[in-house]
Backbone as numpy.savetxt, mean C-alpha at the origin, in Angstrom:
# Nx Ny Nz CAx CAy CAz Cx Cy Cz
7.71 24.87 -26.46 7.81 23.41 -26.62 7.23 22.73 -25.38
6.35 21.75 -25.59 5.75 21.07 -24.45 6.76 20.19 -23.76
6.44 19.82 -22.49 7.34 18.94 -21.75 7.57 17.64 -22.49
6.52 17.13 -23.14 6.64 15.86 -23.87 7.65 15.97 -25.00
7.50 16.98 -25.84 8.40 17.10 -26.98 9.80 17.53 -26.55
9.88 18.33 -25.49 11.18 18.70 -24.93 11.95 17.46 -24.50
11.22 16.59 -23.78 11.85 15.37 -23.28 12.27 14.46 -24.43
11.36 14.27 -25.38 11.68 13.40 -26.51 12.89 13.89 -27.28
12.90 15.20 -27.55 14.01 15.77 -28.33 15.34 15.55 -27.63
15.38 15.83 -26.33 16.64 15.72 -25.61 17.07 14.27 -25.41
16.11 13.41 -25.11 16.49 12.02 -24.87 16.98 11.36 -26.15
16.34 11.68 -27.28 16.82 11.11 -28.53 18.23 11.64 -28.87
18.51 12.86 -28.44 19.83 13.43 -28.71 20.88 12.90 -27.74
20.44 12.50 -26.55 21.37 12.03 -25.51 20.87 10.68 -25.03
21.38 9.65 -25.63 20.76 8.34 -25.48 21.44 7.40 -24.50
22.49 7.84 -23.83 23.14 6.93 -22.89 22.36 6.86 -21.59
22.62 5.81 -20.82 21.98 5.65 -19.51 22.22 6.88 -18.64
23.46 7.33 -18.60 23.81 8.46 -17.74 23.09 9.73 -18.17
23.04 9.97 -19.46 22.40 11.19 -19.96 20.89 11.14 -19.77
20.31 9.97 -19.96 18.87 9.82 -19.75 18.51 10.05 -18.28
19.35 9.52 -17.38 19.10 9.71 -15.96 19.17 11.18 -15.59
20.14 11.91 -16.12 20.26 13.34 -15.83 19.02 14.09 -16.33
18.55 13.74 -17.50 17.38 14.40 -18.04 16.15 14.16 -17.18
15.97 12.91 -16.77 14.83 12.58 -15.90 14.94 13.35 -14.59
16.13 13.38 -14.01 16.33 14.12 -12.76 15.96 15.59 -12.92
16.36 16.21 -14.01 16.05 17.61 -14.25 14.54 17.84 -14.28
13.82 16.93 -14.94 12.37 17.08 -15.04 11.70 16.87 -13.69
12.19 15.93 -12.90 11.60 15.68 -11.59 11.91 16.81 -10.63
13.11 17.33 -10.68 13.45 18.47 -9.83 12.56 19.66 -10.15
12.26 19.84 -11.42 11.41 20.96 -11.83 10.00 20.87 -11.24
9.60 19.66 -10.87 8.29 19.48 -10.22 8.33 19.83 -8.74
9.54 20.05 -8.22 9.69 20.32 -6.80 9.87 19.08 -5.96
10.16 17.97 -6.61 10.39 16.71 -5.90 11.77 16.77 -5.24
11.85 16.36 -3.99 13.09 16.41 -3.23 14.18 15.60 -3.93
15.44 16.03 -3.75 16.56 15.45 -4.47 16.66 13.93 -4.27
16.58 13.47 -3.02 16.74 12.03 -2.78 15.60 11.24 -3.42
14.40 11.81 -3.40 13.26 11.14 -4.00 13.35 11.16 -5.52
13.82 12.28 -6.07 13.98 12.37 -7.53 14.99 11.35 -8.02
16.09 11.16 -7.29 17.09 10.18 -7.69 16.53 8.76 -7.62
15.78 8.48 -6.57 15.17 7.15 -6.45 14.20 6.91 -7.60
13.37 7.92 -7.91 12.39 7.76 -8.97 13.06 7.60 -10.33
14.12 8.35 -10.57 14.81 8.24 -11.86 15.36 6.84 -12.06
15.90 6.25 -11.00 16.42 4.88 -11.09 15.30 3.88 -11.35
14.15 4.10 -10.70 13.01 3.20 -10.91 12.44 3.32 -12.32
12.43 4.53 -12.86 11.93 4.73 -14.22 12.84 4.03 -15.22
14.15 4.17 -15.04 15.10 3.50 -15.95 15.02 1.98 -15.78
14.88 1.53 -14.54 14.70 0.09 -14.30 13.47 -0.42 -15.03
12.37 0.32 -14.94 11.12 -0.07 -15.59 11.30 -0.16 -17.11
12.00 0.80 -17.70 12.13 0.87 -19.15 13.19 -0.08 -19.70
14.21 -0.37 -18.90 15.36 -1.12 -19.43 15.61 -2.45 -18.73
14.91 -2.69 -17.59 15.13 -3.89 -16.77 16.56 -3.94 -16.24
17.15 -2.78 -16.04 18.50 -2.68 -15.49 18.43 -2.08 -14.09
18.92 -2.80 -13.09 18.91 -2.31 -11.73 19.92 -1.20 -11.51
19.99 -0.68 -10.29 20.84 0.47 -9.98 22.30 0.20 -10.32
22.82 -0.94 -9.90 24.23 -1.25 -10.17 24.48 -1.39 -11.66
23.55 -2.03 -12.35 23.71 -2.22 -13.79 23.63 -0.89 -14.53
22.76 0.02 -14.04 22.67 1.34 -14.65 24.02 2.06 -14.56
24.69 1.90 -13.43 26.01 2.53 -13.26 27.02 1.93 -14.24
27.01 0.60 -14.36 27.96 -0.07 -15.24 27.69 0.24 -16.71
26.42 0.52 -17.03 26.03 0.80 -18.41 25.96 2.30 -18.71
26.54 3.11 -17.85 26.38 4.57 -17.95 26.63 5.12 -19.34
27.60 4.58 -20.06 27.97 5.10 -21.38 27.27 4.38 -22.53
26.46 3.36 -22.20 25.76 2.62 -23.25 24.51 3.35 -23.71
24.14 3.11 -24.96 22.98 3.79 -25.54 21.69 3.04 -25.23
20.62 3.78 -25.03 19.28 3.22 -24.92 18.73 3.00 -26.33
17.81 2.02 -26.45 17.19 1.87 -27.75 15.90 2.70 -27.81
15.33 2.80 -28.99 14.19 3.71 -29.18 12.99 3.33 -28.33
12.71 2.04 -28.19 11.56 1.62 -27.39 11.74 2.01 -25.92
12.98 1.94 -25.43 13.25 2.34 -24.05 13.08 3.83 -23.87
13.54 4.59 -24.84 13.38 6.05 -24.81 11.90 6.42 -24.80
11.12 5.77 -25.65 9.69 6.05 -25.74 8.98 5.76 -24.43
9.35 4.66 -23.78 8.72 4.31 -22.51 9.11 5.28 -21.41
10.37 5.70 -21.39 10.79 6.71 -20.42 9.99 7.99 -20.61
9.84 8.40 -21.85 9.08 9.62 -22.15 7.63 9.49 -21.66
7.02 8.33 -21.89 5.63 8.13 -21.48 5.48 8.27 -19.97
6.39 7.64 -19.23 6.30 7.67 -17.77 6.54 9.07 -17.23
7.59 9.75 -17.72 7.92 11.07 -17.19 6.83 12.08 -17.52
6.24 11.96 -18.69 5.14 12.87 -19.03 3.98 12.72 -18.05
3.64 11.48 -17.71 2.59 11.25 -16.71 3.01 11.81 -15.35
4.26 11.59 -15.00 4.75 12.07 -13.70 4.69 13.58 -13.62
4.88 14.25 -14.75 4.82 15.72 -14.77 3.41 16.22 -14.46
2.41 15.36 -14.58 1.04 15.71 -14.19 0.79 15.39 -12.72
1.84 15.06 -12.00 1.81 14.72 -10.56 1.04 13.43 -10.30
0.94 12.59 -11.32 0.42 11.24 -11.11 1.47 10.46 -10.33
1.08 9.74 -9.29 2.07 8.99 -8.51 2.88 8.05 -9.39
4.16 7.94 -9.08 5.04 7.11 -9.89 4.53 5.68 -9.98
3.99 5.16 -8.88 3.51 3.78 -8.90 2.42 3.58 -9.94
1.51 4.55 -10.07 0.48 4.47 -11.11 1.11 4.58 -12.49
2.13 5.42 -12.62 2.81 5.56 -13.92 3.46 4.26 -14.36
4.04 3.56 -13.39 4.74 2.31 -13.71 3.81 1.11 -13.74
2.69 1.22 -13.01 1.74 0.11 -12.97 2.12 -0.99 -12.00
3.17 -0.75 -11.22 3.65 -1.79 -10.30 4.44 -1.15 -9.16
4.42 -1.81 -8.01 5.26 -1.40 -6.89 5.70 -2.64 -6.15
6.51 -2.45 -5.11 7.00 -3.55 -4.29 6.56 -3.33 -2.85
6.21 -4.42 -2.18 5.78 -4.36 -0.78 6.21 -5.66 -0.12
6.92 -5.55 0.98 7.44 -6.72 1.69 8.26 -7.61 0.75
8.94 -6.99 -0.21 9.77 -7.74 -1.14 9.00 -8.45 -2.24
7.69 -8.20 -2.33 6.85 -8.85 -3.33 6.35 -7.83 -4.36
6.15 -8.27 -5.61 5.63 -7.35 -6.63 4.11 -7.24 -6.55
3.61 -6.02 -6.73 2.17 -5.79 -6.75 1.81 -4.86 -7.90
0.82 -5.27 -8.69 0.29 -4.35 -9.68 -0.53 -3.28 -8.96
-0.46 -2.05 -9.45 -1.25 -0.96 -8.89 -1.95 -0.24 -10.04
-3.08 0.38 -9.71 -3.82 1.11 -10.74 -4.62 2.22 -10.07
-4.95 3.28 -10.81 -5.81 4.33 -10.26 -7.12 3.74 -9.74
-7.59 4.28 -8.61 -8.79 3.77 -7.99 -8.52 2.85 -6.83
-7.24 2.47 -6.65 -6.85 1.60 -5.53 -5.67 2.24 -4.81
-5.73 2.25 -3.48 -4.68 2.87 -2.67 -3.33 2.22 -2.95
-2.30 3.03 -3.06 -0.94 2.53 -3.29 -0.36 2.00 -1.97
0.15 0.77 -1.96 0.78 0.25 -0.73 1.99 1.10 -0.34
2.13 1.34 0.96 3.23 2.15 1.45 4.08 1.37 2.43
5.34 1.78 2.54 6.28 1.08 3.41 5.82 1.08 4.87
5.13 2.15 5.32 4.67 2.21 6.70 3.77 1.02 7.04
2.99 0.57 6.05 2.05 -0.52 6.28 2.74 -1.86 6.48
4.01 -1.95 6.10 4.74 -3.20 6.33 4.80 -3.53 7.82
4.73 -2.50 8.68 4.76 -2.76 10.12 3.51 -3.51 10.58
2.39 -3.33 9.86 1.17 -4.08 10.16 1.39 -5.56 9.84
2.02 -5.83 8.71 2.30 -7.21 8.31 3.24 -7.87 9.30
4.27 -7.15 9.73 5.23 -7.71 10.69 4.52 -8.09 11.99
3.66 -7.21 12.49 2.95 -7.48 13.74 2.00 -8.66 13.58
1.22 -8.65 12.50 0.27 -9.74 12.28 0.98 -11.07 12.10
2.12 -11.04 11.41 2.87 -12.26 11.17 3.36 -12.88 12.47
3.79 -12.04 13.40 4.24 -12.55 14.71 3.09 -13.24 15.46
1.92 -12.63 15.38 0.76 -13.21 16.08 0.33 -14.51 15.41
0.30 -14.53 14.09 -0.07 -15.75 13.36 0.92 -16.87 13.64
2.19 -16.54 13.72 3.23 -17.55 13.95 3.07 -18.22 15.31
2.38 -17.57 16.25 2.18 -18.13 17.59 1.09 -19.19 17.61
0.30 -19.28 16.54 -0.79 -20.25 16.50 -0.25 -21.66 16.31
-0.82 -22.62 17.03 -0.41 -24.01 16.91 -0.95 -24.66 15.63
-2.00 -24.07 15.07 -2.63 -24.66 13.88 -3.02 -23.55 12.91
-2.07 -23.07 12.14 -2.33 -21.96 11.21 -3.34 -22.35 10.13
-3.41 -23.63 9.82 -4.33 -24.08 8.77 -5.78 -23.77 9.12
-6.12 -23.85 10.40 -7.49 -23.61 10.85 -7.71 -22.19 11.37
-6.66 -21.38 11.36 -6.77 -20.01 11.85 -7.62 -19.19 10.86
-8.57 -18.44 11.37 -9.45 -17.65 10.51 -9.01 -16.19 10.59
-8.43 -15.71 9.50 -7.89 -14.35 9.44 -8.66 -13.56 8.38
-9.02 -12.31 8.72 -9.78 -11.45 7.82 -9.07 -10.11 7.68
-8.96 -9.63 6.44 -8.38 -8.31 6.14 -9.51 -7.42 5.64
-9.87 -6.41 6.43 -10.95 -5.48 6.06 -10.35 -4.29 5.31
-10.83 -4.07 4.08 -10.26 -3.03 3.23 -9.02 -3.55 2.55
-9.16 -4.65 1.82 -7.99 -5.38 1.31 -7.21 -4.59 0.27
-7.87 -3.67 -0.45 -7.17 -2.80 -1.39 -6.47 -3.57 -2.49
-5.17 -3.36 -2.63 -4.38 -4.07 -3.64 -4.02 -5.48 -3.21
-4.33 -5.82 -1.97 -3.99 -7.14 -1.43 -2.65 -7.18 -0.74
-2.02 -6.02 -0.52 -0.66 -5.98 -0.01 -0.51 -6.72 1.33
-1.38 -6.41 2.29 -1.28 -7.05 3.61 -1.61 -8.53 3.50
-2.75 -8.84 2.91 -3.23 -10.22 2.85 -2.25 -11.12 2.11
-1.80 -10.70 0.95 -0.91 -11.53 0.13 0.45 -11.70 0.78
0.95 -10.65 1.43 2.23 -10.76 2.13 2.15 -11.78 3.26
1.04 -11.80 3.98 0.87 -12.77 5.06 0.75 -14.19 4.51
0.03 -14.35 3.42 -0.11 -15.67 2.82 1.23 -16.19 2.29
2.03 -15.28 1.73 3.35 -15.66 1.24 4.27 -16.09 2.38
4.10 -15.45 3.54 4.97 -15.75 4.69 4.53 -16.99 5.45
3.25 -17.37 5.30 2.71 -18.51 6.07 1.99 -19.46 5.12
2.69 -20.44 4.58 2.14 -21.32 3.54 0.92 -22.13 3.95
0.68 -22.32 5.25 -0.48 -23.09 5.69 -1.72 -22.22 5.89
-1.53 -20.92 5.83 -2.60 -19.96 6.15 -3.55 -19.76 4.98
-4.84 -19.58 5.31 -5.84 -19.09 4.36 -6.38 -17.78 4.92
-6.97 -16.96 4.06 -7.36 -15.62 4.50 -8.54 -15.12 3.68
-9.38 -14.30 4.31 -10.51 -13.65 3.62 -10.25 -12.16 3.55
-10.38 -11.59 2.37 -10.22 -10.15 2.19 -11.54 -9.50 1.81
-11.86 -8.38 2.46 -13.11 -7.66 2.21 -12.80 -6.27 1.67
-13.57 -5.83 0.69 -13.43 -4.46 0.21 -14.73 -4.05 -0.49
-15.07 -2.78 -0.37 -16.29 -2.27 -1.00 -16.08 -1.95 -2.47
-14.82 -1.84 -2.89 -14.47 -1.45 -4.26 -14.27 -2.66 -5.16
-15.04 -2.73 -6.25 -14.87 -3.80 -7.23 -13.49 -3.73 -7.86
-13.01 -2.49 -8.09 -11.68 -2.30 -8.68 -10.61 -2.90 -7.78
-10.73 -2.64 -6.47 -9.76 -3.18 -5.52 -9.84 -4.70 -5.46
-11.04 -5.25 -5.45 -11.19 -6.70 -5.38 -10.59 -7.38 -6.61
-10.84 -6.80 -7.78 -10.27 -7.36 -9.01 -8.75 -7.31 -8.98
-8.20 -6.19 -8.50 -6.75 -6.04 -8.45 -6.13 -7.02 -7.46
-6.78 -7.22 -6.32 -6.27 -8.18 -5.34 -6.23 -9.58 -5.93
-7.27 -9.93 -6.67 -7.27 -11.26 -7.31 -6.09 -11.40 -8.26
-5.80 -10.36 -9.04 -4.67 -10.40 -9.96 -3.35 -10.52 -9.20
-3.23 -9.77 -8.12 -1.98 -9.81 -7.35 -1.81 -11.14 -6.62
-2.92 -11.75 -6.25 -2.82 -13.07 -5.62 -2.29 -14.10 -6.60
-2.73 -14.01 -7.86 -2.21 -14.90 -8.90 -0.74 -14.60 -9.17
-0.41 -13.31 -9.24 0.97 -12.88 -9.49 1.92 -13.46 -8.45
1.44 -13.55 -7.21 2.30 -14.03 -6.12 1.99 -15.46 -5.68
1.19 -16.16 -6.51 0.97 -17.60 -6.34 0.32 -17.97 -5.00
-0.63 -17.13 -4.53 -1.35 -17.46 -3.29 -2.86 -17.44 -3.51
-3.31 -17.39 -4.75 -4.73 -17.22 -5.06 -5.58 -18.37 -4.55
-5.00 -19.56 -4.39 -5.77 -20.71 -3.91 -6.09 -20.62 -2.42
-5.46 -19.68 -1.72 -5.69 -19.54 -0.27 -6.31 -18.20 0.11
-6.74 -17.43 -0.88 -7.32 -16.12 -0.62 -8.75 -16.05 -1.14
-9.66 -15.75 -0.26 -11.07 -15.57 -0.61 -11.38 -14.07 -0.57
-12.02 -13.56 -1.61 -12.36 -12.14 -1.69 -13.87 -11.97 -1.66
-14.33 -11.07 -0.79 -15.74 -10.70 -0.73 -15.85 -9.20 -1.00
-16.61 -8.83 -2.02 -16.75 -7.42 -2.38 -18.08 -6.88 -1.89
-18.04 -5.77 -1.17 -19.25 -5.16 -0.63 -18.99 -4.56 0.74
-20.05 -4.17 1.42 -19.97 -3.56 2.75 -19.36 -4.55 3.74
-18.27 -4.15 4.39 -17.58 -5.08 5.29 -18.47 -5.52 6.45
-19.35 -4.63 6.93 -20.21 -4.99 8.05 -21.19 -6.10 7.68
-21.59 -6.13 6.42 -22.52 -7.16 5.95 -21.79 -8.46 5.60
-20.54 -8.35 5.18 -19.79 -9.52 4.71 -18.85 -10.12 5.74
-18.77 -9.50 6.92 -17.84 -10.00 7.93 -18.25 -11.41 8.37
-17.36 -12.40 8.21 -17.72 -13.78 8.58 -17.72 -13.98 10.09
-18.14 -15.13 10.51 -18.14 -15.48 11.93 -16.90 -16.31 12.25
-16.69 -16.54 13.53 -15.59 -17.37 14.02 -14.21 -16.86 13.60
-14.05 -15.53 13.59 -12.76 -14.93 13.25 -11.79 -15.07 14.43
-10.53 -15.33 14.13 -9.48 -15.34 15.15 -8.65 -14.05 15.12
-8.36 -13.55 13.91 -7.54 -12.35 13.76 -8.17 -11.46 12.69
-8.41 -10.20 13.04 -8.87 -9.23 12.06 -7.80 -8.16 11.89
-7.50 -7.85 10.62 -6.46 -6.88 10.28 -7.08 -5.82 9.40
-6.65 -4.57 9.56 -7.17 -3.52 8.69 -6.25 -2.32 8.64
-6.14 -1.76 7.44 -5.57 -0.43 7.25 -6.71 0.42 6.73
-7.56 0.92 7.63 -8.77 1.62 7.20 -8.49 3.06 6.80
-9.42 3.72 6.14 -9.28 5.17 5.90 -9.28 5.90 7.25
-8.30 6.79 7.45 -8.23 7.45 8.76 -7.87 8.94 8.69
-7.66 9.48 7.50 -7.31 10.91 7.41 -8.58 11.73 7.63
-8.57 12.69 8.58 -9.74 13.57 8.74 -9.97 14.41 7.49
-11.21 14.62 7.12 -11.53 15.35 5.89 -10.94 16.75 5.87
-10.82 17.38 7.04 -10.34 18.76 7.08 -8.85 18.85 6.73
-8.16 17.73 6.67 -6.74 17.73 6.30 -6.51 17.54 4.80
-7.58 17.49 4.03 -7.46 17.20 2.60 -6.59 18.21 1.87
-6.73 19.50 2.23 -5.99 20.54 1.52 -4.49 20.46 1.76
-4.07 19.77 2.80 -2.65 19.68 3.11 -1.94 18.48 2.50
-2.68 17.66 1.76 -2.07 16.47 1.17 -1.28 16.83 -0.08
-0.26 16.05 -0.38 0.49 16.23 -1.62 -0.43 15.97 -2.81
-0.20 16.64 -3.94 -1.06 16.46 -5.11 -1.16 15.00 -5.54
-0.04 14.25 -5.44 -0.06 12.85 -5.83 -1.11 12.06 -5.05
-1.30 12.44 -3.79 -2.25 11.73 -2.93 -3.65 12.32 -3.08
-3.78 13.61 -2.81 -5.09 14.24 -2.78 -5.82 14.25 -4.10
-5.07 14.35 -5.21 -5.71 14.45 -6.52 -5.86 13.12 -7.24
-5.10 12.11 -6.81 -5.06 10.89 -7.63 -5.43 9.61 -6.90
-5.24 9.53 -5.60 -5.60 8.30 -4.90 -7.06 8.35 -4.47
-7.72 7.19 -4.35 -9.17 7.16 -4.08 -9.52 7.75 -2.71
-10.43 8.70 -2.73 -10.80 9.39 -1.49 -11.42 8.45 -0.47
-12.18 7.45 -0.96 -12.83 6.53 -0.04 -11.82 5.65 0.70
-10.59 5.56 0.19 -9.55 4.79 0.86 -8.65 5.67 1.72
-8.83 6.98 1.64 -7.99 7.92 2.37 -8.69 8.50 3.61
-9.92 8.98 3.41 -10.56 9.80 4.44 -11.50 8.97 5.32
-11.20 9.01 6.63 -12.01 8.30 7.59 -13.34 8.98 7.83
-14.26 8.23 8.41 -15.57 8.78 8.74 -15.52 9.53 10.06
-16.49 10.38 10.28 -16.61 11.24 11.45 -15.56 12.36 11.39
-15.76 13.38 12.16 -14.95 14.59 12.07 -13.47 14.34 12.29
-13.14 13.43 13.19 -11.73 13.16 13.50 -11.13 12.06 12.64
-11.93 11.48 11.74 -11.43 10.42 10.86 -11.37 9.04 11.49
-11.85 8.90 12.74 -11.67 7.65 13.48 -12.92 6.77 13.52
-13.87 7.05 12.64 -15.13 6.30 12.67 -14.97 4.81 12.46
-14.04 4.42 11.59 -13.87 2.98 11.36 -13.42 2.26 12.63
-12.55 2.88 13.42 -12.07 2.24 14.64 -13.22 2.09 15.65
-14.11 3.07 15.71 -15.27 2.96 16.61 -16.17 1.81 16.17
-16.36 1.67 14.86 -17.17 0.56 14.36 -16.49 -0.78 14.65
-15.19 -0.85 14.43 -14.48 -2.09 14.73 -14.64 -2.46 16.20
-14.42 -1.50 17.09 -14.46 -1.77 18.53 -15.81 -2.31 18.97
-16.88 -1.81 18.35 -18.24 -2.23 18.74 -18.69 -3.50 18.04
-18.39 -3.64 16.75 -19.03 -4.65 15.93 -18.23 -5.94 15.75
-16.92 -5.86 15.82 -16.09 -7.03 15.52 -16.21 -8.15 16.55
-16.25 -7.85 17.87 -16.21 -8.94 18.86 -17.27 -10.02 18.67
-18.46 -9.68 18.20 -19.51 -10.69 18.04 -19.17 -11.67 16.90
-18.20 -11.31 16.08 -17.79 -12.19 14.98 -16.57 -13.03 15.34
-16.00 -12.81 16.53 -14.85 -13.60 16.97 -15.29 -15.02 17.36
-14.38 -15.95 17.19 -14.62 -17.32 17.63 -14.73 -17.35 19.16
-15.89 -17.78 19.66 -16.15 -17.83 21.11 -15.92 -16.47 21.77
-16.09 -15.39 20.99 -15.96 -14.05 21.55 -14.55 -13.62 21.85
-13.55 -14.42 21.43 -12.15 -14.10 21.71 -11.37 -13.95 20.40
-10.54 -12.92 20.36 -9.75 -12.72 19.15 -8.86 -11.50 19.24
-8.16 -11.23 18.14 -7.19 -10.14 18.08 -7.53 -9.24 16.90
-7.38 -7.93 17.10 -7.51 -6.97 16.01 -6.20 -6.19 15.89
-5.78 -6.00 14.66 -4.53 -5.29 14.37 -4.85 -4.23 13.33
-4.65 -2.95 13.66 -5.02 -1.87 12.76 -3.89 -0.88 12.58
-3.79 -0.34 11.37 -2.89 0.78 11.13 -3.59 2.07 11.56
-2.81 3.03 12.07 -3.35 4.32 12.48 -2.50 5.43 11.90
-3.09 6.62 11.82 -2.38 7.77 11.28 -1.48 8.43 12.31
-0.69 9.39 11.85 0.21 10.12 12.74 -0.59 10.79 13.85
-0.17 10.56 15.08 -0.80 11.19 16.23 -2.13 10.57 16.65
-2.51 9.45 16.06 -3.82 8.86 16.36 -3.77 7.67 17.31
-2.60 7.15 17.61 -2.52 5.91 18.37 -3.19 6.02 19.74
-2.98 7.13 20.43 -3.58 7.29 21.75 -5.09 7.31 21.69
-5.65 8.04 20.73 -7.10 8.12 20.58 -7.69 6.77 20.22
-7.02 6.04 19.33 -7.52 4.73 18.92 -7.48 3.75 20.09
-6.42 3.79 20.87 -6.35 2.93 22.06 -7.51 3.22 23.01
-7.82 4.49 23.21 -8.93 4.84 24.11 -10.27 4.35 23.56
-10.43 4.39 22.24 -11.66 3.88 21.62 -11.85 2.41 21.95
-10.79 1.62 21.84 -10.88 0.19 22.14 -11.04 -0.06 23.64
-10.36 0.71 24.45 -10.48 0.55 25.90 -11.91 0.78 26.38
-12.59 1.75 25.78 -13.98 2.05 26.17 -14.92 0.90 25.86
-14.53 0.05 24.92 -15.34 -1.11 24.57 -14.79 -2.40 25.19
-13.97 -2.21 26.24 -13.46 -3.33 27.05 -12.51 -4.26 26.30
-11.81 -3.73 25.31 -10.72 -4.49 24.72 -9.53 -4.46 25.69
-8.70 -5.49 25.62 -7.60 -5.61 26.57 -6.26 -5.81 25.85
-5.19 -5.79 26.66 -3.82 -6.03 26.16 -3.49 -5.14 24.96
-3.79 -3.85 25.07 -3.50 -2.95 23.96 -1.99 -2.74 23.80
-1.54 -2.78 22.55 -0.13 -2.58 22.23 -0.02 -1.60 21.07
1.05 -0.81 21.08 1.33 0.12 19.99 2.72 -0.20 19.45
2.81 -0.41 18.13 4.09 -0.69 17.48 4.46 0.45 16.54
5.77 0.63 16.36 6.30 1.72 15.54 6.53 1.25 14.11
6.49 2.20 13.16 6.87 1.89 11.79 8.36 2.14 11.61
8.85 2.02 10.38 10.28 2.16 10.14 10.79 3.57 10.41
9.88 4.54 10.47 10.27 5.91 10.79 10.15 6.20 12.28
9.88 5.15 13.04 9.74 5.25 14.50 8.52 6.06 14.92
7.49 6.04 14.09 6.22 6.68 14.43 5.23 5.60 14.87
4.40 5.87 15.90 3.39 4.89 16.31 2.44 4.61 15.15
2.39 3.37 14.67 1.67 3.07 13.44 0.68 1.92 13.55
0.87 1.05 14.53 0.03 -0.15 14.62 -0.54 -0.27 16.04
-1.85 -0.46 16.11 -2.51 -0.71 17.40 -3.06 -2.14 17.36
-2.74 -2.89 18.40 -3.23 -4.26 18.56 -4.05 -4.34 19.83
-5.20 -4.99 19.76 -6.07 -5.16 20.94 -6.68 -6.55 20.92
-7.03 -7.04 22.11 -7.57 -8.38 22.22 -8.86 -8.41 23.02
-9.70 -9.36 22.64 -10.84 -9.74 23.46 -10.52 -11.12 24.03
-10.50 -11.23 25.36 -10.06 -12.46 26.01 -11.24 -13.17 26.67
């Protein structure tokens, strides 16, 4: 019996919230997903299918699911059994408390990247005139960073750049979803060709994984997320930071500005040295929620 028909048969036979959750957990555990992650995913799958949050799922433990909910649970779990990331299975995720549509071909927003938004938001908040502040997000992806900043700063406008048409289209949809589309400009194509002038703040979560680390990635990442958004250029994966350090300053307003970038595990020191060699100043490193060095900030004064 295939996983699909196995799941359908059992879920139709055991239709309560509690029984459905147990069945989902069993299937996720069988994939080798860690217990805490399997429990989180099972709750999200039931939330997606029933619109019942964690507390409500507990209160409804003995209540029956309807057929449409069972069918949707089956659809999601079957996809998940192929090691497709849960976010792609659900078509949506949350970032900085905001909803974002996600789709294959666009990098899934991760909690670590929220530290980039927090750092950028602090710097933007220091501006006396946010309305005239020129902020650019290179590699806008799903729009997670850009849209979160626009939501936090109602006077701000922002330009997002990405080489992927799929990513640009998705960002436009997410901007509408979060009611900031009137303040977000999207340019699709090579960032070096589309980078505007008179920038005050440049933000980026660029590809930074070295290609030689591809075999060590989880299947959800290595097999399903876009390689062009994962793997950095040059042998060490740090090519984008070298390009930023050399090319961005000429686009700053009066040659002065701030750059805020996400970096990979163990890369903060190397990235700082890259900027220092190009005479960037006031380098800072900020931690993510796991207390790992995740954000490098540098200034041209």
